[in-house]
PDB file of C-alpha atoms and ligand atoms in Angstrom:
ATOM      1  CA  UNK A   1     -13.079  26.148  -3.620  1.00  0.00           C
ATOM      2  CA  UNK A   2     -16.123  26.751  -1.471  1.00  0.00           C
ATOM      3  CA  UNK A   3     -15.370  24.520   1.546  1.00  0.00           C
ATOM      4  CA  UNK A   4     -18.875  24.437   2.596  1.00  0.00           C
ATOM      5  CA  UNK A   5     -20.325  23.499  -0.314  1.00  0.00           C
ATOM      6  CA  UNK A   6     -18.069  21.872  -2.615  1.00  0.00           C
ATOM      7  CA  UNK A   7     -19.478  21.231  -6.139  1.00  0.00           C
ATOM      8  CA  UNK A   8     -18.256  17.687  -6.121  1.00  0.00           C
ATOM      9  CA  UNK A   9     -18.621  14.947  -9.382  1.00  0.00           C
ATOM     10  CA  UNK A  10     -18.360  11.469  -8.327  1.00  0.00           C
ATOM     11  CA  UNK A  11     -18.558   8.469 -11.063  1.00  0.00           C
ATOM     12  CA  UNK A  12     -19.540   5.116 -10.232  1.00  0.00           C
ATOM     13  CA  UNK A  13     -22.115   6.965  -7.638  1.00  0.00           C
ATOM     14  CA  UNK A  14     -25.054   4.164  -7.865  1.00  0.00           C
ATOM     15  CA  UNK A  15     -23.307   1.805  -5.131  1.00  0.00           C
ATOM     16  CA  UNK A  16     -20.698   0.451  -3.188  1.00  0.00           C
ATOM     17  CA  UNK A  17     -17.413   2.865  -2.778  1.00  0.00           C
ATOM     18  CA  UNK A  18     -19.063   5.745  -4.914  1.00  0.00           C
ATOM     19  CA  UNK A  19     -21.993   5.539  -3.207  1.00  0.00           C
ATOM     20  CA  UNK A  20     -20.714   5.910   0.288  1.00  0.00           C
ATOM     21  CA  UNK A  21     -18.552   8.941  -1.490  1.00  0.00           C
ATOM     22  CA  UNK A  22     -21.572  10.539  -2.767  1.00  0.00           C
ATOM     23  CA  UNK A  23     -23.381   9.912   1.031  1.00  0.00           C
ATOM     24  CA  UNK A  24     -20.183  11.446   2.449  1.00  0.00           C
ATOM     25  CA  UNK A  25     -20.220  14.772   0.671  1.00  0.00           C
ATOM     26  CA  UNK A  26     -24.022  15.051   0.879  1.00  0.00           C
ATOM     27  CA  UNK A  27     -24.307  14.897   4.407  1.00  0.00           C
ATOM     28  CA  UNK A  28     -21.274  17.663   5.380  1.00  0.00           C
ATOM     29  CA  UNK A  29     -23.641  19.635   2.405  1.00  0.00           C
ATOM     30  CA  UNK A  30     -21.672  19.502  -0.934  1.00  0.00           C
ATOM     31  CA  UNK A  31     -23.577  19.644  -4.421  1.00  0.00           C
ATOM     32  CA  UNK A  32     -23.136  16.050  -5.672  1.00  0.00           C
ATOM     33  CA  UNK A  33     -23.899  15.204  -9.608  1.00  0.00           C
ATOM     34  CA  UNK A  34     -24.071  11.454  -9.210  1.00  0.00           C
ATOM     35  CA  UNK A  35     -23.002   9.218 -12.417  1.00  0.00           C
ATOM     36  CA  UNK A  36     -23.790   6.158 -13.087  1.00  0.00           C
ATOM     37  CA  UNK A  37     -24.544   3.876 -15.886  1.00  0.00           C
ATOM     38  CA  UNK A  38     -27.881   2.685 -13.548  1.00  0.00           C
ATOM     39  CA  UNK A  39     -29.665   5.111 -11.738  1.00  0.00           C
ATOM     40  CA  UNK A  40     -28.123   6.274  -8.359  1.00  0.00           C
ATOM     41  CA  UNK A  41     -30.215   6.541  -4.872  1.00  0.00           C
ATOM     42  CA  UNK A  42     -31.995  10.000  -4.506  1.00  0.00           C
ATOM     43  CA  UNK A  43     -29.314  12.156  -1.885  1.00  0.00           C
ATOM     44  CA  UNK A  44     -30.173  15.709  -0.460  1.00  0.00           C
ATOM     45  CA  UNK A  45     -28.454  18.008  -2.003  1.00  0.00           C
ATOM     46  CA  UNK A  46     -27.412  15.453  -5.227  1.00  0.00           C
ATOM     47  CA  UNK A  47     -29.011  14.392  -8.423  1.00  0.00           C
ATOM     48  CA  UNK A  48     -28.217  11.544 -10.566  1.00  0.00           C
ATOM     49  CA  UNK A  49     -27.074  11.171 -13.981  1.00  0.00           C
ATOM     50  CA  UNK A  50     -27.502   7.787 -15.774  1.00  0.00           C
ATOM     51  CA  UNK A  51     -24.346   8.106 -18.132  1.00  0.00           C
ATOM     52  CA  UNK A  52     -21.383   5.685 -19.606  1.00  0.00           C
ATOM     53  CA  UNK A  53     -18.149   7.509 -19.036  1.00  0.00           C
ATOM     54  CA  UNK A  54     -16.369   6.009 -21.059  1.00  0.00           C
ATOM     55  CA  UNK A  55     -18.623   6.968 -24.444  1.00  0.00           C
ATOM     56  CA  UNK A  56     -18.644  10.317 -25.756  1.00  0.00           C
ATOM     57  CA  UNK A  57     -22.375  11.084 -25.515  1.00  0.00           C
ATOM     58  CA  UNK A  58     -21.900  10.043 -21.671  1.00  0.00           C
ATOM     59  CA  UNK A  59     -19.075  12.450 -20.765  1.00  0.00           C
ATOM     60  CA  UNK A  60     -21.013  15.229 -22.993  1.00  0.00           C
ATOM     61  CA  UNK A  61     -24.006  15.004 -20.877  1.00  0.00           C
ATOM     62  CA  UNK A  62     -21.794  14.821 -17.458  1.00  0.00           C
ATOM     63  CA  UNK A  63     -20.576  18.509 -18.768  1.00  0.00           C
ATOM     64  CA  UNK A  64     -23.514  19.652 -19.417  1.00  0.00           C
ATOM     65  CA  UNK A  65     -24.851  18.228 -15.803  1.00  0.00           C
ATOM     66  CA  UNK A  66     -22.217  19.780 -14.310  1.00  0.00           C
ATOM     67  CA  UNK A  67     -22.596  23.027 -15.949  1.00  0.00           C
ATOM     68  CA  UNK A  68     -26.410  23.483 -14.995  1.00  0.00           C
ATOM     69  CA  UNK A  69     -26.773  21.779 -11.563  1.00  0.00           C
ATOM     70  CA  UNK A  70     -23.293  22.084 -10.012  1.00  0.00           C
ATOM     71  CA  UNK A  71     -22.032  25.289 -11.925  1.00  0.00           C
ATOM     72  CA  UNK A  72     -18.260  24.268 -11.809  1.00  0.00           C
ATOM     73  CA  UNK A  73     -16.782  21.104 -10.298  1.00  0.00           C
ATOM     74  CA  UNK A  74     -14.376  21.771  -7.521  1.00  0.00           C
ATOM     75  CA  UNK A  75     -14.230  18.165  -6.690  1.00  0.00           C
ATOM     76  CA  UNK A  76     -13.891  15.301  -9.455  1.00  0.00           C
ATOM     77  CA  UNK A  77     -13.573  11.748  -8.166  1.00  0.00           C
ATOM     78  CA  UNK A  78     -13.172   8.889 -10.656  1.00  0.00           C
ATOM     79  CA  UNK A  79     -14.560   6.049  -8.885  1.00  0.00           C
ATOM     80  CA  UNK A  80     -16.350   4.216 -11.625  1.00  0.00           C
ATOM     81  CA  UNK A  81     -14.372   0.816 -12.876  1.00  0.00           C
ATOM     82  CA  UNK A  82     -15.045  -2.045 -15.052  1.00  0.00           C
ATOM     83  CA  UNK A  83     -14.369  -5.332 -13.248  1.00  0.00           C
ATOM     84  CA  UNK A  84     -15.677  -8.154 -15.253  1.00  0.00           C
ATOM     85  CA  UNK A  85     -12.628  -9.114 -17.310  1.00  0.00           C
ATOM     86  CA  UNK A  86     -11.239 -11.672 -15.483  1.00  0.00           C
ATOM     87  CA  UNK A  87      -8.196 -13.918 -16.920  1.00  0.00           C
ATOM     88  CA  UNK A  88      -4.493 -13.760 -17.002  1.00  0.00           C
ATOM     89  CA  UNK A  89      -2.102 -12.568 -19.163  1.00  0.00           C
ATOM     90  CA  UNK A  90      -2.641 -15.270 -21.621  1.00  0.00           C
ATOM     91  CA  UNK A  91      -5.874 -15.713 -21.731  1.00  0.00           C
ATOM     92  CA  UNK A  92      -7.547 -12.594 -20.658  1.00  0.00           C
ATOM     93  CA  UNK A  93     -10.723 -11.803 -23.601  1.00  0.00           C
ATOM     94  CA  UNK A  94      -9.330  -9.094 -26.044  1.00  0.00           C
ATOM     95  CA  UNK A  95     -12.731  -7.200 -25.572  1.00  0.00           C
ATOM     96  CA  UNK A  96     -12.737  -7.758 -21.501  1.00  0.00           C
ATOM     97  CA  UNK A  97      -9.085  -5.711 -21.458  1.00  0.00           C
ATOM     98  CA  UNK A  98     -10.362  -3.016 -24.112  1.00  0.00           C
ATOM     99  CA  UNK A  99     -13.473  -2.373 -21.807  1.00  0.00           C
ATOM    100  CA  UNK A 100     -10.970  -2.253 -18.987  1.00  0.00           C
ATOM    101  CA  UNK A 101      -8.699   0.352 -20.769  1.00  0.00           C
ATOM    102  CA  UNK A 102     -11.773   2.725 -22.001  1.00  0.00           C
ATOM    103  CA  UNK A 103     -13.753   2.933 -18.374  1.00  0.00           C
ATOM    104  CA  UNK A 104     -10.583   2.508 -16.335  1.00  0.00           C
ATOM    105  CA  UNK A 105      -8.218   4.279 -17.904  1.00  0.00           C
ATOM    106  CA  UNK A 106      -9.256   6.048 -20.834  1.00  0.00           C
ATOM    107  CA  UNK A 107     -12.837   7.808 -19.395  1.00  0.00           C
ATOM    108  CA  UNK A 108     -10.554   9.091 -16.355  1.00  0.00           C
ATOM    109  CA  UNK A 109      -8.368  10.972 -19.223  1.00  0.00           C
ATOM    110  CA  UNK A 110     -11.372  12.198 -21.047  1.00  0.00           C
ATOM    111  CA  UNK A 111     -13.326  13.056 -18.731  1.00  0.00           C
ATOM    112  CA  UNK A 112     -10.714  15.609 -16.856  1.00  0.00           C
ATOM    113  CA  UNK A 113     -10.789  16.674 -20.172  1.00  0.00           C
ATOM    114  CA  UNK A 114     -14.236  17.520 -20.453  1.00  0.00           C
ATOM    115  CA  UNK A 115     -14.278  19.236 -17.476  1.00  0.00           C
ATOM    116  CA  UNK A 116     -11.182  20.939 -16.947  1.00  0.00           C
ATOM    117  CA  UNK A 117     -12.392  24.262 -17.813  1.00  0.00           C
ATOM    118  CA  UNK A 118     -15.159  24.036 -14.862  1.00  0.00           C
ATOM    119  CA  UNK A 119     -13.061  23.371 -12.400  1.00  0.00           C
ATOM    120  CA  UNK A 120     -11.638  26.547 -10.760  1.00  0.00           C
ATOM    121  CA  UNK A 121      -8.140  26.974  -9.405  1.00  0.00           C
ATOM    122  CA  UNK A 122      -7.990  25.125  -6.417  1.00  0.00           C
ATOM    123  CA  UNK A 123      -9.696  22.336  -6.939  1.00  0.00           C
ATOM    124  CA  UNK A 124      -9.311  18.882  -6.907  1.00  0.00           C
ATOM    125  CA  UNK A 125      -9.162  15.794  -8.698  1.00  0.00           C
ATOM    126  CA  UNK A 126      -9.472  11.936  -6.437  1.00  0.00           C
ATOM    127  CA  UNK A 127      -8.723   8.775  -8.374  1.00  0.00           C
ATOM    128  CA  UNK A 128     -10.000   5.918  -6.739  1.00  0.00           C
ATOM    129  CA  UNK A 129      -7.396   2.570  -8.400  1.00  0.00           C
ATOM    130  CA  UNK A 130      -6.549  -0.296  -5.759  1.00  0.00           C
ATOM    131  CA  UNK A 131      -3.494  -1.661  -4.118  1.00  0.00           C
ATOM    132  CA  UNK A 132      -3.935  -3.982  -7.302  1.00  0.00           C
ATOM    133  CA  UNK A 133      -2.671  -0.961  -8.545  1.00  0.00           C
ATOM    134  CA  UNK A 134       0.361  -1.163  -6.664  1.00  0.00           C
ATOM    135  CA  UNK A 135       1.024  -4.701  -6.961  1.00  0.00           C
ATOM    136  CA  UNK A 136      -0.490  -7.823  -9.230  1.00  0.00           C
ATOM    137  CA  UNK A 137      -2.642 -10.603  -8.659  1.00  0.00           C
ATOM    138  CA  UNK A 138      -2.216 -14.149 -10.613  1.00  0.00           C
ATOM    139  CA  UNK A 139      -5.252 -14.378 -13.230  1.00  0.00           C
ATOM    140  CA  UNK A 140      -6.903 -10.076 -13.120  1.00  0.00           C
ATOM    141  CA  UNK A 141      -3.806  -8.832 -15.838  1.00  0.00           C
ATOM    142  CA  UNK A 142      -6.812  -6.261 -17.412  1.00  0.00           C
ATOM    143  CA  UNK A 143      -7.601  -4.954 -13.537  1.00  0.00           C
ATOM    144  CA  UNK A 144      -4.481  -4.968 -12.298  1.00  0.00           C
ATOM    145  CA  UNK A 145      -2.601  -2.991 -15.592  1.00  0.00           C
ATOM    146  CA  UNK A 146      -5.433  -0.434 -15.640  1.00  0.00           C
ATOM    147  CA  UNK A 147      -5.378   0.623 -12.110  1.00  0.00           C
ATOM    148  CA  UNK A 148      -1.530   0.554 -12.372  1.00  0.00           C
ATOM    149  CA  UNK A 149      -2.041   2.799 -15.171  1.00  0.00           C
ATOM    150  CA  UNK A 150      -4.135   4.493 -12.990  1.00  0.00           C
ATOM    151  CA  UNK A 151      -2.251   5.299 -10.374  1.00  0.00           C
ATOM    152  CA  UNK A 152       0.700   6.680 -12.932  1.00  0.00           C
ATOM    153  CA  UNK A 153      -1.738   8.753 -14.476  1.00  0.00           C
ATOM    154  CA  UNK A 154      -2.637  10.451 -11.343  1.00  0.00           C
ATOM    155  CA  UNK A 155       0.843  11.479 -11.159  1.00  0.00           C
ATOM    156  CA  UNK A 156       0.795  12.763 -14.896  1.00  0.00           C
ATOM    157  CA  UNK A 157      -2.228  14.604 -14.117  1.00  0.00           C
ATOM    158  CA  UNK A 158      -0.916  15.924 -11.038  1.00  0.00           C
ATOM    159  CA  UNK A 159       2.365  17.711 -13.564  1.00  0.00           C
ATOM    160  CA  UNK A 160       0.075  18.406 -16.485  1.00  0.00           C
ATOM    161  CA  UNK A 161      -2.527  20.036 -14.251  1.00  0.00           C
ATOM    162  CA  UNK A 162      -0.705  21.917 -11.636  1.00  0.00           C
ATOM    163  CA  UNK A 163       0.001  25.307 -13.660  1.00  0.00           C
ATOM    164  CA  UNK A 164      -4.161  25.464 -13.596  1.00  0.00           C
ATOM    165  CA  UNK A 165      -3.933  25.080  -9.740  1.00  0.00           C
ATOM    166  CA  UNK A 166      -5.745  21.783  -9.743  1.00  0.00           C
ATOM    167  CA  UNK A 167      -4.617  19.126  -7.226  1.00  0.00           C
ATOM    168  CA  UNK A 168      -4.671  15.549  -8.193  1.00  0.00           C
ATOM    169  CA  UNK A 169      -4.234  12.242  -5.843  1.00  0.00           C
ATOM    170  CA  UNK A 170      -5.483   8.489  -5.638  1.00  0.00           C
ATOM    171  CA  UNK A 171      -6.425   6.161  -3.130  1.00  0.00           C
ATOM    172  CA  UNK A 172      -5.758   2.835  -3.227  1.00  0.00           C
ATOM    173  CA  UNK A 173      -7.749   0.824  -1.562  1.00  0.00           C
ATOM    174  CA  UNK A 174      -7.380  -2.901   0.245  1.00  0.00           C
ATOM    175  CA  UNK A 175     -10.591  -5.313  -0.227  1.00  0.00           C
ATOM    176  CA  UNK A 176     -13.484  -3.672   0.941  1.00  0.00           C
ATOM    177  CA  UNK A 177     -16.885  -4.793   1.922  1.00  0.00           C
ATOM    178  CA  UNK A 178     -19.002  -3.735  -1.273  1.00  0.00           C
ATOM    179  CA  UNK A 179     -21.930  -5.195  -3.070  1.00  0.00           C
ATOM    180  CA  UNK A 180     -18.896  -6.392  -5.094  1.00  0.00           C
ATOM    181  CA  UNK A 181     -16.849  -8.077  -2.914  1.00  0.00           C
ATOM    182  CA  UNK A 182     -19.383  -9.994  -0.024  1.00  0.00           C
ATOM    183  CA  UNK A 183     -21.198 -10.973  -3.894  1.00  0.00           C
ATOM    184  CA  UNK A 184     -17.965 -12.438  -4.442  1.00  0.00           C
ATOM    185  CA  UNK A 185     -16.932 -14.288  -1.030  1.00  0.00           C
ATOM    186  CA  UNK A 186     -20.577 -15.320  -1.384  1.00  0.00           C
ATOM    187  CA  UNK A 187     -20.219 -17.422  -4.428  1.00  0.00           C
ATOM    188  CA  UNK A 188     -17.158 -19.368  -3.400  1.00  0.00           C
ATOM    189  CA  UNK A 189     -16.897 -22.766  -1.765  1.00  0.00           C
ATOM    190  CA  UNK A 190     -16.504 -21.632   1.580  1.00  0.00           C
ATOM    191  CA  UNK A 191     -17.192 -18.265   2.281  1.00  0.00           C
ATOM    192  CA  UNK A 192     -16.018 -18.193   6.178  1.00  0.00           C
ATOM    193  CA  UNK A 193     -12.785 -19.815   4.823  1.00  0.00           C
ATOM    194  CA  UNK A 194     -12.855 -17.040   2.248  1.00  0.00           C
ATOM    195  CA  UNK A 195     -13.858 -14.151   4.560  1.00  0.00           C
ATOM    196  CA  UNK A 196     -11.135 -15.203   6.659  1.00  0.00           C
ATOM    197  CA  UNK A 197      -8.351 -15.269   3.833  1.00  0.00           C
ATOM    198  CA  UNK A 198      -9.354 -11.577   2.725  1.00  0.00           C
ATOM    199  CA  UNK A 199      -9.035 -10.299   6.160  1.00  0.00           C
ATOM    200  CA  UNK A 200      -6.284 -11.882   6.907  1.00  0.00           C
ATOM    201  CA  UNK A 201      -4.283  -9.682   3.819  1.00  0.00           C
ATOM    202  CA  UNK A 202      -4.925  -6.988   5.446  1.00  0.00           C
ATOM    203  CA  UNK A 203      -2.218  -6.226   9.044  1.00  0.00           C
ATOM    204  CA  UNK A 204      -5.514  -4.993  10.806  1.00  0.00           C
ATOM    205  CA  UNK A 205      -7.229  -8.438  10.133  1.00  0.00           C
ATOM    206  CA  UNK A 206     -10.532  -7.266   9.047  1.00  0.00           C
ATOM    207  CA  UNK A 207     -11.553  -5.889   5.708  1.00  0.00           C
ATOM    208  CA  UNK A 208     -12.303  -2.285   4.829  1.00  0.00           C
ATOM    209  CA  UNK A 209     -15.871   0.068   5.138  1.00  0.00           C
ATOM    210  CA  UNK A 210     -16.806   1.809   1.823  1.00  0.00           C
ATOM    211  CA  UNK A 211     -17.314   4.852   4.435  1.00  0.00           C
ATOM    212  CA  UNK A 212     -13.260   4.709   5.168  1.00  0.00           C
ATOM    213  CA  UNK A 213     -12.328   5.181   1.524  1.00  0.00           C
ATOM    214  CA  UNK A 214     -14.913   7.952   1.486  1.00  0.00           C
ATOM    215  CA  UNK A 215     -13.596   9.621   3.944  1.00  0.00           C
ATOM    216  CA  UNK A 216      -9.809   9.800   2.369  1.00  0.00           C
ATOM    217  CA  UNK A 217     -11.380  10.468  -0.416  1.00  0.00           C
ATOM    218  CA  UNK A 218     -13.202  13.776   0.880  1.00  0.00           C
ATOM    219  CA  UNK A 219      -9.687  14.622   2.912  1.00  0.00           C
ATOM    220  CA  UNK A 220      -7.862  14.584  -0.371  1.00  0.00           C
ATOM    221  CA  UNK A 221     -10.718  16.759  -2.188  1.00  0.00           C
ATOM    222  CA  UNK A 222     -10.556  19.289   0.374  1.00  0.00           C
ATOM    223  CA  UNK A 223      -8.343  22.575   1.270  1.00  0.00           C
ATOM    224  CA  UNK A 224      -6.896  20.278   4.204  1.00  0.00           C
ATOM    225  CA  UNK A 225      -5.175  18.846   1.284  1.00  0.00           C
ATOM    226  CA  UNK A 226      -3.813  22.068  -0.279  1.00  0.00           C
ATOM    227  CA  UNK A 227      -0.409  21.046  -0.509  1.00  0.00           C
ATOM    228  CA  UNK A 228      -1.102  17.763  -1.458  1.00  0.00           C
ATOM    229  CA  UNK A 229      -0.528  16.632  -5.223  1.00  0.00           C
ATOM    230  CA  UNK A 230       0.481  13.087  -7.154  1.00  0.00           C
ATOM    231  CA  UNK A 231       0.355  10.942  -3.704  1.00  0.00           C
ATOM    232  CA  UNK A 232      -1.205   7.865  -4.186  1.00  0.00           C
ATOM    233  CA  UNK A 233      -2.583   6.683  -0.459  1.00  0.00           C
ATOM    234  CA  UNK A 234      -3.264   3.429   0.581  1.00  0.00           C
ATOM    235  CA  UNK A 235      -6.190   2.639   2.352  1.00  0.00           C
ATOM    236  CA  UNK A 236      -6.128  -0.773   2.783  1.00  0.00           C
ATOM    237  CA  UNK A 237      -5.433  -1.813   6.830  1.00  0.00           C
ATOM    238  CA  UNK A 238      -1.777  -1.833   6.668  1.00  0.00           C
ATOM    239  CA  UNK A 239      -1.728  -4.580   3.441  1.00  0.00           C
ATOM    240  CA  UNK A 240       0.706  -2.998   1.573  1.00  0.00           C
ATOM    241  CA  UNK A 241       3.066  -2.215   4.488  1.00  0.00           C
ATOM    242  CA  UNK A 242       4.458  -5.307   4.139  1.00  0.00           C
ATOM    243  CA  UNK A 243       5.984  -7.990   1.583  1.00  0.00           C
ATOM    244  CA  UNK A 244       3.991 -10.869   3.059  1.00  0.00           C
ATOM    245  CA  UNK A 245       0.233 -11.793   3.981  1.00  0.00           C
ATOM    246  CA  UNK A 246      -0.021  -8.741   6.282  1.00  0.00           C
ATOM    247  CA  UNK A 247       3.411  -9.502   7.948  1.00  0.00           C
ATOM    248  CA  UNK A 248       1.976 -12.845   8.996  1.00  0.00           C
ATOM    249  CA  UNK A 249       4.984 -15.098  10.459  1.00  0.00           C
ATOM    250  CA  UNK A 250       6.028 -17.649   7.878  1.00  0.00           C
TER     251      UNK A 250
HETATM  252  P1  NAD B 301     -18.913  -1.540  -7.881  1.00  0.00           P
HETATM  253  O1  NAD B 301     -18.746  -2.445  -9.038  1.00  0.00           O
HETATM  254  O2  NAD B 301     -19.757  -1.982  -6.730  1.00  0.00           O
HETATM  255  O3  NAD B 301     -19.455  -0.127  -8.358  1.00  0.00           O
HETATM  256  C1  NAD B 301     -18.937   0.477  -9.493  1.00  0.00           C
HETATM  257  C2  NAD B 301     -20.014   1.374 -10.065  1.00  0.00           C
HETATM  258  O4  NAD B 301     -19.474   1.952 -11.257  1.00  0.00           O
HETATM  259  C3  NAD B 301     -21.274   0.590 -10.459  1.00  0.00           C
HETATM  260  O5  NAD B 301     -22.413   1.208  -9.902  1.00  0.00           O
HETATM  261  C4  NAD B 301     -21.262   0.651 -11.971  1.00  0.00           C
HETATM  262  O6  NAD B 301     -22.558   0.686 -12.548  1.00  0.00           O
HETATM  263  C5  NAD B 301     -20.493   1.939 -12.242  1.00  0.00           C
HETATM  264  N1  NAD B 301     -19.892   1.945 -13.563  1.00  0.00           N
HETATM  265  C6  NAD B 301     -19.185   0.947 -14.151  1.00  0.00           C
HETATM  266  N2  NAD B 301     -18.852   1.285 -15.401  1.00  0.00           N
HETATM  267  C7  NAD B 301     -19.361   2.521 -15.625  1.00  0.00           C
HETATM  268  C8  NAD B 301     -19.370   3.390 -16.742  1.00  0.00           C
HETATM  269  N3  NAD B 301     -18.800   3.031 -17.901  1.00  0.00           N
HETATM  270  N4  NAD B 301     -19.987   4.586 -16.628  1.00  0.00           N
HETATM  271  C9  NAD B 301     -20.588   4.943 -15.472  1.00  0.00           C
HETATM  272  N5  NAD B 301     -20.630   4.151 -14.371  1.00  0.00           N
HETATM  273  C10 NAD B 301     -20.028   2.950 -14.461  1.00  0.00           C
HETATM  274  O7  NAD B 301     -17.421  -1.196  -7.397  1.00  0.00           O
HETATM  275  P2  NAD B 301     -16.845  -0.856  -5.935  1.00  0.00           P
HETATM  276  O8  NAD B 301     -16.441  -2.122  -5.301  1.00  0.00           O
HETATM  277  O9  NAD B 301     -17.729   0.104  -5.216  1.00  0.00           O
HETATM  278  O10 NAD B 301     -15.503  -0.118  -6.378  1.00  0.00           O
HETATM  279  C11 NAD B 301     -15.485   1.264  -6.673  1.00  0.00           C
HETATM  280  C12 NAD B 301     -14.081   1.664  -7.057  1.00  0.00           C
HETATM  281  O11 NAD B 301     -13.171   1.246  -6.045  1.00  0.00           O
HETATM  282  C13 NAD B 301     -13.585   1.018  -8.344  1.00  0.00           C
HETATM  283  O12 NAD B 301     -12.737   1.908  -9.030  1.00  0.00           O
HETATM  284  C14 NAD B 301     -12.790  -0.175  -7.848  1.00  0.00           C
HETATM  285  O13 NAD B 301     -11.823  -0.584  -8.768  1.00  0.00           O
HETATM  286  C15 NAD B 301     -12.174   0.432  -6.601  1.00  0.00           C
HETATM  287  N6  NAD B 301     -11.758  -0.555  -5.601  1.00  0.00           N
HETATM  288  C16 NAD B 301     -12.677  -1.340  -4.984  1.00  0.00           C
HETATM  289  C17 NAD B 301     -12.260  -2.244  -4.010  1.00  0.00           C
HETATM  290  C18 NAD B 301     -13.220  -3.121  -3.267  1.00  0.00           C
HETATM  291  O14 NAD B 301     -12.759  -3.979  -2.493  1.00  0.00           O
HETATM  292  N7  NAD B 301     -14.511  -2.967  -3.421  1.00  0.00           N
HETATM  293  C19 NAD B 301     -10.892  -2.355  -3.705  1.00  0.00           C
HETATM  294  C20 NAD B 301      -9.986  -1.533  -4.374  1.00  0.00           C
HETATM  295  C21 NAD B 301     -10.433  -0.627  -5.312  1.00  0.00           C
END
């Protein structure tokens, strides 16, 4: 893998996490084929492709994107997720959880798939799942099983794709401030009380930049990462180091 310009894939590229991933690689001068079901910003040095990972006519044009403007992938990062199913395990909408499977679980699969035969022997593939991944939350069953699947995937991919040379990792990030999530604190009853409650999950009491997943992300893409393969790393302020609200006294 060229380490100064790294031919670098990232899904999910039109905002929030993916976006600050596709920013990151673009300024320290990668090659970045930015996907997207709308169309992402304009980025020196990166084009955009409107495409639905998780259809087949989607992933065929992402090949054929990466083929003519990148010329291999040496970095693949599956960032893009489907988040609108919410419900619990007994009433979570039978076509909310299959969307949730195919662009969660299922695109990540295909796509590798896709592009496997681009990606040259020491490159590198970055899942983005969640610490929702790691643990569950009452009432997101669809969210919660497909990043878990997620994150046991990466470590299937990381066997399965090893005797190619290709690394494969995850991050799993705590709540951070996205489009996604101040939308969401936004639209409840009391968003300072809300604010408050999200940062206080997290052991450094604040809640995380979409640059500070980017920039694990772009660690675990890169030959500073060469021996690492199938580690799943949190980045999520210390929530998951403990079995309470951030160690919070009780
Ligand atoms: P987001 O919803 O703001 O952005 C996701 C992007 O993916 C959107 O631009 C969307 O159009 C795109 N996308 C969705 N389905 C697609 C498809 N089928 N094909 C192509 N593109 C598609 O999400 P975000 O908050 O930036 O999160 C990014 C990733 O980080 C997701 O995997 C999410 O699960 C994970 N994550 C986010 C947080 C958080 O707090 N924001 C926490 C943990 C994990």
């Amino acid at each position: 893998m060229s380490e100064t310009a790294p031919r670098v894939i990232v899904t999910g590229a039109a905002r929030g996490i993916g976006r600050a991933i596709a920013e990151l690689y673009a300024e320290r001068d990668a090659r970045v084929l930015m996907v997207d079901l709308h169309t992402p910003p304009k980025l020196r040095g990166a084009r955009g492709l409107r495409a639905d990972i998780a259809t087949p006519g989607g992933r065929k044009r992402i090949v054929e994107g990466a083929r003519t403007f990148l010329g291999g992938v040496d970095v693949l990062v599956h960032n893009a997720a489907f988040q609108g199913a919410p419900g619990g395990v007994l009433d979570v909408p039978e076509d909310g959880w299959a969307q949730a499977i195919a662009v969660n679980l299922t695109a990540p699969l295909l796509l590798t798939r896709a592009v496997i035969d681009l990606m040259p022997r020491d490159a590198a593939i970055v899942n983005v799942a969640s610490v929702q991944g790691l643990f569950a939350e009452p009432g997101n069953a669809a969210y919660n099983a497909t990043k878990g699947g997620l994150v046991n995937l990466t470590r299937a991919m990381c066997l399965d794709l090893a005797p190619r040379g290709v690394r494969v990792n995850a991050v799993a990030p705590g709540a951070i401030a996205t489009e996604a999530v101040e939308d969401a604190i936004a639209a409840t009853d009391d968003p300072v009380q809300t604010r408050r409650d999200y940062e206080d999950l997290h052991a450094l009491r604040r809640i995380g930049e979409a640059r500070e997943v980017a920039e694990a992300v772009y660690f675990l893409g890169s030959k500073a990462a060469s021996f690492i393969t199938g580690a799943i790393l949190p980045v999520d302020g210390g929530m998951t180091a403990s079995f309470m609200m951030a160690g919070r006294p009780v």
